[in-house]
Short mmCIF file of N, CA, C and O in Angstrom, two decimals:
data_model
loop_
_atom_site.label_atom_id
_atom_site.label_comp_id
_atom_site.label_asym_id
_atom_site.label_seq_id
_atom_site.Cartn_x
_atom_site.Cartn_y
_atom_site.Cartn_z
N UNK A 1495 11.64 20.47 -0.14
CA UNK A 1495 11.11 21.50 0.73
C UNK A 1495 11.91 21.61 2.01
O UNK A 1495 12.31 22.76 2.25
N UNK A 1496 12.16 20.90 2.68
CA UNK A 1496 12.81 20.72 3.79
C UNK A 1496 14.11 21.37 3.37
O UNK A 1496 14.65 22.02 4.26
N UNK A 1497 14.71 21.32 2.21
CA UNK A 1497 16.12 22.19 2.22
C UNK A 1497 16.07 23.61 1.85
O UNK A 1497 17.10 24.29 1.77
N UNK A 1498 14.89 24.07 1.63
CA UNK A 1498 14.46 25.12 1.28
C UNK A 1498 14.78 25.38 0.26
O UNK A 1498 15.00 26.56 0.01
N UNK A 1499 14.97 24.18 -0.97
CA UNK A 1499 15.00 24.52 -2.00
C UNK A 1499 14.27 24.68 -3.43
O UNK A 1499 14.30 23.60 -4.02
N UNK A 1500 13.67 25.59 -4.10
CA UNK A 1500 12.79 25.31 -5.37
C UNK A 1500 13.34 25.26 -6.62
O UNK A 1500 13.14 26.10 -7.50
N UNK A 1501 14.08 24.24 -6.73
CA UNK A 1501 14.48 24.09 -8.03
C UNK A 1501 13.94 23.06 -8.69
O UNK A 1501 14.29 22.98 -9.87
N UNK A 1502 12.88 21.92 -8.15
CA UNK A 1502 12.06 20.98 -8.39
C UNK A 1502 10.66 21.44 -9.59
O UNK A 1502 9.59 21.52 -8.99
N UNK A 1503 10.60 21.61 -10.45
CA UNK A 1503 9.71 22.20 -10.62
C UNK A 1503 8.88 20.60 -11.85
O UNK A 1503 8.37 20.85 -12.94
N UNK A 1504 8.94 19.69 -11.49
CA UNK A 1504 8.26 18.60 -11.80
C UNK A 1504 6.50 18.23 -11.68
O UNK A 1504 5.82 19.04 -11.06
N UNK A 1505 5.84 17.01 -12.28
CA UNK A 1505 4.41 17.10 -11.56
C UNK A 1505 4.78 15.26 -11.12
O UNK A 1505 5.01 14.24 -11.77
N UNK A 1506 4.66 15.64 -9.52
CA UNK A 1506 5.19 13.81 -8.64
C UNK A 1506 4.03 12.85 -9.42
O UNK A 1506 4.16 11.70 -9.84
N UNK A 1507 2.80 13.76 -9.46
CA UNK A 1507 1.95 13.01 -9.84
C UNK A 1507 1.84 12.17 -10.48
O UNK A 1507 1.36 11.10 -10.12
N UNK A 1508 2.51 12.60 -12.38
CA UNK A 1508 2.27 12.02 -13.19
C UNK A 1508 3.68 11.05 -13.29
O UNK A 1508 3.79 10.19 -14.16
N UNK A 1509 4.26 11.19 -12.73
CA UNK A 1509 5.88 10.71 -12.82
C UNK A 1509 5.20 9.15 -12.14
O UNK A 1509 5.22 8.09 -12.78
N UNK A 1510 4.76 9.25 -11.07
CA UNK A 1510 4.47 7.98 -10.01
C UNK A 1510 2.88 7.37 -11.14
O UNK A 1510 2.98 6.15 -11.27
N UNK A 1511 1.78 7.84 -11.78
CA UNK A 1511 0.88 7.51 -12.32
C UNK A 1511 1.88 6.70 -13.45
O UNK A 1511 1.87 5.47 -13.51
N UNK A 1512 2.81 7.59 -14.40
CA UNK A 1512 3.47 6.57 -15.21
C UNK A 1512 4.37 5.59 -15.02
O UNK A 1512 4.84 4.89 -15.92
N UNK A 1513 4.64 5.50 -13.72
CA UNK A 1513 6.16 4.47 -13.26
C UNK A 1513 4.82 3.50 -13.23
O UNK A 1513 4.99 2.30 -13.42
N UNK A 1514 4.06 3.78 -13.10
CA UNK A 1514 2.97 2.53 -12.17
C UNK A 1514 3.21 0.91 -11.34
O UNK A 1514 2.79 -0.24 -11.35
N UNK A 1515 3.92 1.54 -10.86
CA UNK A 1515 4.99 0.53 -9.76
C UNK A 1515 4.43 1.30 -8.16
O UNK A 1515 4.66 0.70 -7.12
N UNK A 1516 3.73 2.59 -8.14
CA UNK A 1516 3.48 3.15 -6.62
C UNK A 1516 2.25 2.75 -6.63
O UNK A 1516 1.39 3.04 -7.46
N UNK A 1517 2.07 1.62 -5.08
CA UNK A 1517 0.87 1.11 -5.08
C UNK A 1517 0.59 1.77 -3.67
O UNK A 1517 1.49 2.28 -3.01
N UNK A 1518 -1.06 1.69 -3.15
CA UNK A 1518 -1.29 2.57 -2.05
C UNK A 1518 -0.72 1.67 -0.89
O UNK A 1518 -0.50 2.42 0.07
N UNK A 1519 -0.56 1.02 -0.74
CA UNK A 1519 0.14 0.06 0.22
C UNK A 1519 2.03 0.48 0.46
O UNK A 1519 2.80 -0.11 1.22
N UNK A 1520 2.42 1.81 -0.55
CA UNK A 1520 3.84 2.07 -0.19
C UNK A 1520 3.33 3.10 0.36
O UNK A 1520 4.34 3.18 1.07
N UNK A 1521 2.53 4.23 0.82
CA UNK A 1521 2.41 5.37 1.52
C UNK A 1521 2.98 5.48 2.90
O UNK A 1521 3.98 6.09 3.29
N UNK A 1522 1.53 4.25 3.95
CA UNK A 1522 2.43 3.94 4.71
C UNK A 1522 3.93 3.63 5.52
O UNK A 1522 4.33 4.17 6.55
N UNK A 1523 4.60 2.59 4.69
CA UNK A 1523 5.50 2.65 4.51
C UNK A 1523 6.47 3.41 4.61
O UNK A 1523 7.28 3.32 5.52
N UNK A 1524 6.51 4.22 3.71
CA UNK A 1524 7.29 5.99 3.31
C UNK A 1524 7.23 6.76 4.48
O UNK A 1524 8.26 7.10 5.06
N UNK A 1525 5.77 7.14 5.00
CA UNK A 1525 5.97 8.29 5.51
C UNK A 1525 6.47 7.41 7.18
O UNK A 1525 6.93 8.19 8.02
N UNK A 1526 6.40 6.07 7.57
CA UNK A 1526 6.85 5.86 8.93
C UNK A 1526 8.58 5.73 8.21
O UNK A 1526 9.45 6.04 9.03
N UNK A 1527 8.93 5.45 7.26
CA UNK A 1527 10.17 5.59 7.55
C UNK A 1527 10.73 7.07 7.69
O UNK A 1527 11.85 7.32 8.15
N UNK A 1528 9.75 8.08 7.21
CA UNK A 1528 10.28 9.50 6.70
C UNK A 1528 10.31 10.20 8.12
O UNK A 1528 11.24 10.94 8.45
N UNK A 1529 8.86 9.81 9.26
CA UNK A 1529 8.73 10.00 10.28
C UNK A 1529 9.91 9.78 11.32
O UNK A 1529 10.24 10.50 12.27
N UNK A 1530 10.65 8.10 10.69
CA UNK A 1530 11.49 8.06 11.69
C UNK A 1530 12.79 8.40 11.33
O UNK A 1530 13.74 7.99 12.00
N UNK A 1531 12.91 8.99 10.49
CA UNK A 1531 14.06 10.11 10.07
C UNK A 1531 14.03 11.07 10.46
O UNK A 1531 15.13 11.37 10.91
N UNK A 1532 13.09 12.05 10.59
CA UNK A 1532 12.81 13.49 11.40
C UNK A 1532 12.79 13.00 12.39
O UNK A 1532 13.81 13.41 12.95
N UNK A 1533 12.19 12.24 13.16
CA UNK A 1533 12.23 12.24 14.50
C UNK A 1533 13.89 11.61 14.86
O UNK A 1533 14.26 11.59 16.04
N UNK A 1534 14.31 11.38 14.36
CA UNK A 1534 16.09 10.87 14.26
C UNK A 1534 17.16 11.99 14.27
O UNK A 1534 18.28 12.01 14.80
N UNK A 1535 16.41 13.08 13.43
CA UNK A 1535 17.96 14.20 13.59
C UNK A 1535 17.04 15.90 14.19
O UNK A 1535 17.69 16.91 14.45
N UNK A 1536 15.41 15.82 14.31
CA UNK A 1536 14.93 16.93 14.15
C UNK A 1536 14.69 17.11 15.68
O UNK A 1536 14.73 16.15 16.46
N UNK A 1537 14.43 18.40 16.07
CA UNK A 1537 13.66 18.44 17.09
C UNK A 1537 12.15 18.00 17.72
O UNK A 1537 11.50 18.49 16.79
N UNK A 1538 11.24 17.52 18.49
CA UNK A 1538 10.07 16.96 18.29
C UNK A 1538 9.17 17.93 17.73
O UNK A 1538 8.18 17.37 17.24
N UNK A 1539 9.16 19.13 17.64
CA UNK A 1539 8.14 20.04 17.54
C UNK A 1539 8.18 20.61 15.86
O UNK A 1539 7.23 20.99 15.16
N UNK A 1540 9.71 20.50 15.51
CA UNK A 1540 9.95 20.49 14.10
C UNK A 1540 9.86 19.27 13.19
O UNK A 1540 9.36 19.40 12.07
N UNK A 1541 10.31 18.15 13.58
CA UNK A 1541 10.01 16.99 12.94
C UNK A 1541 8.17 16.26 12.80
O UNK A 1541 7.74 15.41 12.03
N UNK A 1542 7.27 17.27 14.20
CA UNK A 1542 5.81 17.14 14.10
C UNK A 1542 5.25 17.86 12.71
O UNK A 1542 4.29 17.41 12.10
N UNK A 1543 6.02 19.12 12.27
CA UNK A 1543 5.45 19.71 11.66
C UNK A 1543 5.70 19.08 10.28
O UNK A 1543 4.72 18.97 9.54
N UNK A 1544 6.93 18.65 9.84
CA UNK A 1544 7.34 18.15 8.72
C UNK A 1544 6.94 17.02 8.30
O UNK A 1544 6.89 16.74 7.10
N UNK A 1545 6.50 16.00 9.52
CA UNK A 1545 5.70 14.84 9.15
C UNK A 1545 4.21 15.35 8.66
O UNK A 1545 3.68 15.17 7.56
N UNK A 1546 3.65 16.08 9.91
CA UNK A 1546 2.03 16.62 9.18
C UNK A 1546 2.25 16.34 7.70
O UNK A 1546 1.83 15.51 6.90
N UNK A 1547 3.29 17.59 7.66
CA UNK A 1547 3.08 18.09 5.68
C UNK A 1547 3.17 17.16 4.96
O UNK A 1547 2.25 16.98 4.16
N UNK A 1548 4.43 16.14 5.00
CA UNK A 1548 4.67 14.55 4.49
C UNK A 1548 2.87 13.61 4.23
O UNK A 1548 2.36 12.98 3.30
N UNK A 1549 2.54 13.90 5.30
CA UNK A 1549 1.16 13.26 5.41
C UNK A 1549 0.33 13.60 4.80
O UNK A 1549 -0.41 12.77 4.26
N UNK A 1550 0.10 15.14 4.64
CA UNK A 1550 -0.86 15.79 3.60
C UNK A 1550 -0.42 15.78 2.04
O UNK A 1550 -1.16 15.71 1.07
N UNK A 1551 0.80 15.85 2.07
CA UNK A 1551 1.41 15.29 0.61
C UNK A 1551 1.28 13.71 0.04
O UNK A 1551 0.85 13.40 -1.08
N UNK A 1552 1.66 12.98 0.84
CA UNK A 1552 1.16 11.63 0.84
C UNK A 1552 -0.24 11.45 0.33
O UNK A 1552 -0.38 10.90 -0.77
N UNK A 1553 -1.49 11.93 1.15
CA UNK A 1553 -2.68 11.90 1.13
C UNK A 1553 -3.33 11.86 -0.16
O UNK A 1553 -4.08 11.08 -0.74
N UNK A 1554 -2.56 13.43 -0.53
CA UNK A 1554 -2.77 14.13 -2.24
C UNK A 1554 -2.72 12.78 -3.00
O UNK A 1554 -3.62 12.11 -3.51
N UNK A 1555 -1.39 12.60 -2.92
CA UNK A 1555 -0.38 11.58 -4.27
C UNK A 1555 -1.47 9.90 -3.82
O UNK A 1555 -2.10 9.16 -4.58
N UNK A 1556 -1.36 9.85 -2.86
CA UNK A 1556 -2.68 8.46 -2.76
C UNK A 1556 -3.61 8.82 -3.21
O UNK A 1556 -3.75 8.09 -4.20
N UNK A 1557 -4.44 9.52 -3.18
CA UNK A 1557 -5.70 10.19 -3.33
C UNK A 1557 -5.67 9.90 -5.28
O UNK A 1557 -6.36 9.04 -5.84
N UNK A 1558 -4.92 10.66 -5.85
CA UNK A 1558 -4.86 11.02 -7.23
C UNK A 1558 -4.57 9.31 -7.80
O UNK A 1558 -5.34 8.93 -8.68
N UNK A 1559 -3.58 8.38 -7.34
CA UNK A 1559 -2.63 7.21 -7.46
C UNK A 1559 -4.45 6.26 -7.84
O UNK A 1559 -4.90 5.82 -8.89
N UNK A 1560 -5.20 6.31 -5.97
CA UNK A 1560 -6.50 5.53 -6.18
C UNK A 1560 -7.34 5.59 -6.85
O UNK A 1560 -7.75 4.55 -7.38
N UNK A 1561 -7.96 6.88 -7.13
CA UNK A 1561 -8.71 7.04 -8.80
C UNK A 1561 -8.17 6.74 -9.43
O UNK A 1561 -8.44 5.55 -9.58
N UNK A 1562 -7.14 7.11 -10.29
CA UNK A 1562 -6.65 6.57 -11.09
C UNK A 1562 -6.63 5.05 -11.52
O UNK A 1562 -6.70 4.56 -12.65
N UNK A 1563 -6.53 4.61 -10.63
CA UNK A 1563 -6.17 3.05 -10.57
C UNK A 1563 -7.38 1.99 -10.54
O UNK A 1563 -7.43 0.86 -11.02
N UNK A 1564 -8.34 2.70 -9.83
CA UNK A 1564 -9.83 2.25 -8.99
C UNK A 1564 -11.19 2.98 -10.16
O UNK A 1564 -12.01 2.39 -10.86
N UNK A 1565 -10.96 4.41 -9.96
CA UNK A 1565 -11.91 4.64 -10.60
C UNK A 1565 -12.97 4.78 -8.99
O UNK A 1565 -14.07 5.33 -8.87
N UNK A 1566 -12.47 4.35 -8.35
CA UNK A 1566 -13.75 5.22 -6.53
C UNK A 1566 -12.92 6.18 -5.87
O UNK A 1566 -11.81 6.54 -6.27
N UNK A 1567 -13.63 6.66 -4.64
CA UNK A 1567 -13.01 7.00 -4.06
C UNK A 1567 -11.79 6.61 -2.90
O UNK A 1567 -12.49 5.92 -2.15
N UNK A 1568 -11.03 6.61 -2.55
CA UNK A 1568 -10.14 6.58 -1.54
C UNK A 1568 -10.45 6.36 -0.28
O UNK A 1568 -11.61 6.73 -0.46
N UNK A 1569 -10.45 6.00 1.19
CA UNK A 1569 -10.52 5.90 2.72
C UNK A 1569 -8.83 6.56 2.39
O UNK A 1569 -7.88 5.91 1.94
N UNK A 1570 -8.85 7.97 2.78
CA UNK A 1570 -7.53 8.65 2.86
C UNK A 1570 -7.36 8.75 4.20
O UNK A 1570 -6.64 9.73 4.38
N UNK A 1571 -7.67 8.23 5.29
CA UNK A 1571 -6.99 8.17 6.67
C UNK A 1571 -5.96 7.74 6.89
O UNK A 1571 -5.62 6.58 6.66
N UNK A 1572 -5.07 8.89 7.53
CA UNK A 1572 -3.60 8.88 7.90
C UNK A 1572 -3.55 8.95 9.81
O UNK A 1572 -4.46 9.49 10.44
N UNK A 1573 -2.52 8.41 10.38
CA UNK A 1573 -2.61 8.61 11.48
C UNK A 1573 -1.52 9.31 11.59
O UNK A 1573 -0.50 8.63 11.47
N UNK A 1574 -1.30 10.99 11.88
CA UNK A 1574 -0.34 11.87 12.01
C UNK A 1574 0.38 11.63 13.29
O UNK A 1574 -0.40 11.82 14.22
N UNK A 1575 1.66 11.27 13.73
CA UNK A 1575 2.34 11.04 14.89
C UNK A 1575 2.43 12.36 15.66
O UNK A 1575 3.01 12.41 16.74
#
């Protein structure tokens, strides 16, 4: 997304449900390193917006990852920078 490109036309979902190696404990992780990549080459007001989305994408793919795995629901709290 960020390159503005759609040639991805995959489902992350089931790709990460079958690797079953993505545990909810890498989300974190991901999005502070992804955070401190935008905030590394982006402007603050553009790299705010791209993390949000990262975060709400994150959220999804945890969200789907914890049922799956659990069978409950999720505590999907993210702290957006």
């Amino acid at each position: 997304m960020i390159l503005h490109k759609r040639s991805y036309c995959g489902n992350p979902m089931r790709k990460y449900m079958q690797a079953g190696t993505v545990k909810d404990g890498h989300f974190p992780i991901w999005l502070a390193l992804f955070g401190g990549m935008l905030a590394a080459h982006l402007p603050v007001d553009v790299a705010a917006g791209w993390s949000a989305w990262a975060h709400r994408i994150g959220a999804g793919l945890r969200f789907g990852l914890t049922l799956e795995n659990s069978g409950g629901a999720p505590n999907l709290r993210y702290d957006v920078p």
